[in-house]
Amino acid sequence: MFMQELEPVADSLALSALVAALPLVTVMVLLGAVRMKAHRAGLIGLAVAALVAWLAYGMPLGQTLSAGAQGVLFGLFPIMWIVVNALWVYRMTVRTQHFDILRRSFGRLSDDPRIQALVIAFCFGALLEALAGFGAPVAICSVMLVALGFDPVKAAVVSLVANTAPVAFGAMGTPVVTLAQVTGLPLDSVASVVGRQTPLLALVVPLVLVGLVDGRRGLRETWAPALACGFAFAAAQFAAANYVSAQLADIGAALVGAAALVAVPGARRPAAEPVRAAVLTGVRSEDLDHEDPRREVVRAYAPYALIVAIFSVAQIPPVKRLLAEATRVFDWPFLDVASPEGKPVGANVFTMPLVSTGGTLVLLAGVVTAFVLGVGGRETLREWAATVHELRYAILTVTSVLALAYVMNLSGQAASIGHLVAAAGAGLAFLSPVLGWFGVAVSGSDTSANALFGALQVTAARESGLSPELLAAANSSGGVLGKMISPQNLTIACAAVGLAGKEGDLLRKVLPWSLGLLLVMCLIVTAQSTPVLGWMLP
């Protein structure tokens, strides 16, 4: 048995934490200063983490490698298993041109560009975040807005800022699933607290979006639809995260938010020509005037309806129990780790939910989608293989970062840093979202930031007397606000709208919003750690 130590370096917590931080510092420097590709930085960071675990913390080399292997497996299944299958469903809609039909359907909901921004960037973007994440919403929504006549820069900025509130529950809940796994906290507990933080952002973001599109006039004329959309989105996300399923939080929020938006009487009124002339400075796509048969429109919406239906059925208690029977639990080989208190850690046992995991349910929805859209068996398999190829670097990045996180957590490195950080005391609640924000700003992924800092947040919380669930959730909720300034997302946005090399210009436009909303989240978490908003926590 390997027993973790908090002060293995010169019997000093400060020195031990300094050495333990080397893998994180390595990754951040390589990503932020050297501008190295994320998958390469992750692999180098993993090598540094393994060396620190072996040489400084005394973890046997075999157990170090075994810990990293467990992180790799968790990165592949269930994390990337969800992402691959979700993106595969989207690719099939593109292949059959049903995605274009969906885009035209959105364009006909309203000709007011401010409402179009809410429908596409906020609501549909949230749905895409729920299904795929990893930059897909920014790329797709930016292109759709440009096709509607938006200026490319404005389209990119709107899509980046909109991609905030849904991120913590993106890719079928991948960030919170990862957070629960690396912290050892129950998924329902973590998702419940995140579901009491990010909905507060959802109340504000639609108002920010109409302000970005049309300034004060946009706020004055469309505040009612924006507020209705944000309130409905927030309520649905809260309800799903707390009482239904973390995997369904964004799907439900996106659909309810869109329904509330179009239900507002003034939302579908034609926009005044001065508004359209001022906002739509780009070239409108000619195919928007094409009338699609009702049957094809229904088929375009079918993939998303199928996913909602399958996930909803999977939450029915008897079905949930039946699916859970396929879960496999086994002792992880070559791993026998005890905490500093001498108690075995949870990672000694590995749980693999073969059928009940989100990726398998999306795979089932994808098979039915292929039938509904008329995609042949061979083409279906070819699209799935092409999806894996497209995501090859993302797969390598996620698996290396999770392997790094597992090595740091199981060797005791995260615990050493957490105990040192706990010295911040009450100020820790304010700083907690900042750590998540920084992690996502550098890595481009809330999942990666949760894997890197989740265990650290929990250790610091326990040492300082704060709620572990609160600080773990704050890592994810603060992280969503770093998404819009991450180099990865900025590059994706620029490439999508033909602004390659203009990442700096976009950064200057979105950075104030990122910092402003981060301050709001820091104040929310701080208040939730006190009686002021402590009543909000479960």
PDB file of N, CA and C in Angstrom, residues 26-41 441-442 485-488 490-491 501 503-504 507:
ATOM      1  N   THR A  26       3.837  23.770 -15.611  1.00  0.00           N
ATOM      2  CA  THR A  26       4.350  23.341 -16.916  1.00  0.00           C
ATOM      3  C   THR A  26       3.287  23.459 -17.992  1.00  0.00           C
ATOM      4  N   VAL A  27       2.100  22.930 -17.702  1.00  0.00           N
ATOM      5  CA  VAL A  27       1.008  22.969 -18.686  1.00  0.00           C
ATOM      6  C   VAL A  27       0.612  24.406 -18.993  1.00  0.00           C
ATOM      7  N   MET A  28       0.461  25.224 -17.955  1.00  0.00           N
ATOM      8  CA  MET A  28       0.029  26.608 -18.161  1.00  0.00           C
ATOM      9  C   MET A  28       1.048  27.414 -18.964  1.00  0.00           C
ATOM     10  N   VAL A  29       2.320  27.230 -18.671  1.00  0.00           N
ATOM     11  CA  VAL A  29       3.365  27.962 -19.397  1.00  0.00           C
ATOM     12  C   VAL A  29       3.411  27.515 -20.857  1.00  0.00           C
ATOM     13  N   LEU A  30       3.341  26.208 -21.066  1.00  0.00           N
ATOM     14  CA  LEU A  30       3.395  25.701 -22.438  1.00  0.00           C
ATOM     15  C   LEU A  30       2.204  26.173 -23.261  1.00  0.00           C
ATOM     16  N   LEU A  31       1.023  26.237 -22.630  1.00  0.00           N
ATOM     17  CA  LEU A  31      -0.170  26.680 -23.344  1.00  0.00           C
ATOM     18  C   LEU A  31      -0.206  28.199 -23.496  1.00  0.00           C
ATOM     19  N   GLY A  32       0.052  28.921 -22.396  1.00  0.00           N
ATOM     20  CA  GLY A  32      -0.118  30.371 -22.408  1.00  0.00           C
ATOM     21  C   GLY A  32       1.042  31.144 -22.976  1.00  0.00           C
ATOM     22  N   ALA A  33       2.277  30.744 -22.651  1.00  0.00           N
ATOM     23  CA  ALA A  33       3.448  31.509 -23.088  1.00  0.00           C
ATOM     24  C   ALA A  33       4.066  30.934 -24.358  1.00  0.00           C
ATOM     25  N   VAL A  34       4.274  29.626 -24.373  1.00  0.00           N
ATOM     26  CA  VAL A  34       4.919  28.992 -25.528  1.00  0.00           C
ATOM     27  C   VAL A  34       3.936  28.794 -26.680  1.00  0.00           C
ATOM     28  N   ARG A  35       2.605  28.810 -26.363  1.00  0.00           N
ATOM     29  CA  ARG A  35       1.555  28.586 -27.365  1.00  0.00           C
ATOM     30  C   ARG A  35       1.654  27.194 -27.987  1.00  0.00           C
ATOM     31  N   MET A  36       2.050  26.236 -27.193  1.00  0.00           N
ATOM     32  CA  MET A  36       2.142  24.861 -27.676  1.00  0.00           C
ATOM     33  C   MET A  36       0.737  24.275 -27.818  1.00  0.00           C
ATOM     34  N   LYS A  37       0.561  23.331 -28.736  1.00  0.00           N
ATOM     35  CA  LYS A  37      -0.709  22.649 -28.902  1.00  0.00           C
ATOM     36  C   LYS A  37      -1.093  21.956 -27.591  1.00  0.00           C
ATOM     37  N   ALA A  38      -2.400  21.957 -27.299  1.00  0.00           N
ATOM     38  CA  ALA A  38      -2.867  21.466 -26.003  1.00  0.00           C
ATOM     39  C   ALA A  38      -2.513  20.004 -25.767  1.00  0.00           C
ATOM     40  N   HIS A  39      -2.583  19.166 -26.815  1.00  0.00           N
ATOM     41  CA  HIS A  39      -2.308  17.736 -26.601  1.00  0.00           C
ATOM     42  C   HIS A  39      -0.835  17.503 -26.260  1.00  0.00           C
ATOM     43  N   ARG A  40       0.045  18.292 -26.840  1.00  0.00           N
ATOM     44  CA  ARG A  40       1.472  18.156 -26.521  1.00  0.00           C
ATOM     45  C   ARG A  40       1.764  18.671 -25.116  1.00  0.00           C
ATOM     46  N   ALA A  41       1.175  19.812 -24.775  1.00  0.00           N
ATOM     47  CA  ALA A  41       1.368  20.353 -23.433  1.00  0.00           C
ATOM     48  C   ALA A  41       0.843  19.384 -22.380  1.00  0.00           C
ATOM     49  N   ALA A 441      -9.514  29.376 -19.273  1.00  0.00           N
ATOM     50  CA  ALA A 441      -8.924  30.379 -20.163  1.00  0.00           C
ATOM     51  C   ALA A 441      -7.672  29.830 -20.839  1.00  0.00           C
ATOM     52  N   VAL A 442      -6.920  29.026 -20.124  1.00  0.00           N
ATOM     53  CA  VAL A 442      -5.686  28.477 -20.678  1.00  0.00           C
ATOM     54  C   VAL A 442      -5.940  27.196 -21.470  1.00  0.00           C
ATOM     55  N   ILE A 485     -12.531  33.580 -23.634  1.00  0.00           N
ATOM     56  CA  ILE A 485     -11.214  34.182 -23.882  1.00  0.00           C
ATOM     57  C   ILE A 485     -10.134  33.130 -24.096  1.00  0.00           C
ATOM     58  N   SER A 486     -10.508  31.857 -24.127  1.00  0.00           N
ATOM     59  CA  SER A 486      -9.503  30.817 -24.340  1.00  0.00           C
ATOM     60  C   SER A 486      -8.982  30.888 -25.775  1.00  0.00           C
ATOM     61  N   PRO A 487      -7.680  30.726 -25.990  1.00  0.00           N
ATOM     62  CA  PRO A 487      -7.128  30.759 -27.349  1.00  0.00           C
ATOM     63  C   PRO A 487      -7.817  29.780 -28.283  1.00  0.00           C
ATOM     64  N   GLN A 488      -8.190  28.614 -27.753  1.00  0.00           N
ATOM     65  CA  GLN A 488      -8.848  27.598 -28.571  1.00  0.00           C
ATOM     66  C   GLN A 488     -10.160  28.123 -29.146  1.00  0.00           C
ATOM     67  N   LEU A 490     -11.208  31.299 -29.309  1.00  0.00           N
ATOM     68  CA  LEU A 490     -10.980  32.476 -30.158  1.00  0.00           C
ATOM     69  C   LEU A 490     -10.549  32.062 -31.558  1.00  0.00           C
ATOM     70  N   THR A 491      -9.689  31.064 -31.640  1.00  0.00           N
ATOM     71  CA  THR A 491      -9.230  30.575 -32.942  1.00  0.00           C
ATOM     72  C   THR A 491     -10.372  29.950 -33.728  1.00  0.00           C
ATOM     73  N   GLY A 501      -6.306  35.182 -37.813  1.00  0.00           N
ATOM     74  CA  GLY A 501      -5.283  36.140 -37.421  1.00  0.00           C
ATOM     75  C   GLY A 501      -5.811  37.328 -36.640  1.00  0.00           C
ATOM     76  N   GLU A 503      -7.533  37.070 -33.782  1.00  0.00           N
ATOM     77  CA  GLU A 503      -7.876  36.614 -32.437  1.00  0.00           C
ATOM     78  C   GLU A 503      -7.686  37.713 -31.390  1.00  0.00           C
ATOM     79  N   GLY A 504      -6.635  38.531 -31.547  1.00  0.00           N
ATOM     80  CA  GLY A 504      -6.380  39.611 -30.600  1.00  0.00           C
ATOM     81  C   GLY A 504      -7.502  40.627 -30.563  1.00  0.00           C
ATOM     82  N   LEU A 507     -10.362  39.096 -28.669  1.00  0.00           N
ATOM     83  CA  LEU A 507     -10.033  39.032 -27.244  1.00  0.00           C
ATOM     84  C   LEU A 507     -10.308  40.367 -26.562  1.00  0.00           C
TER      85      LEU A 507
END
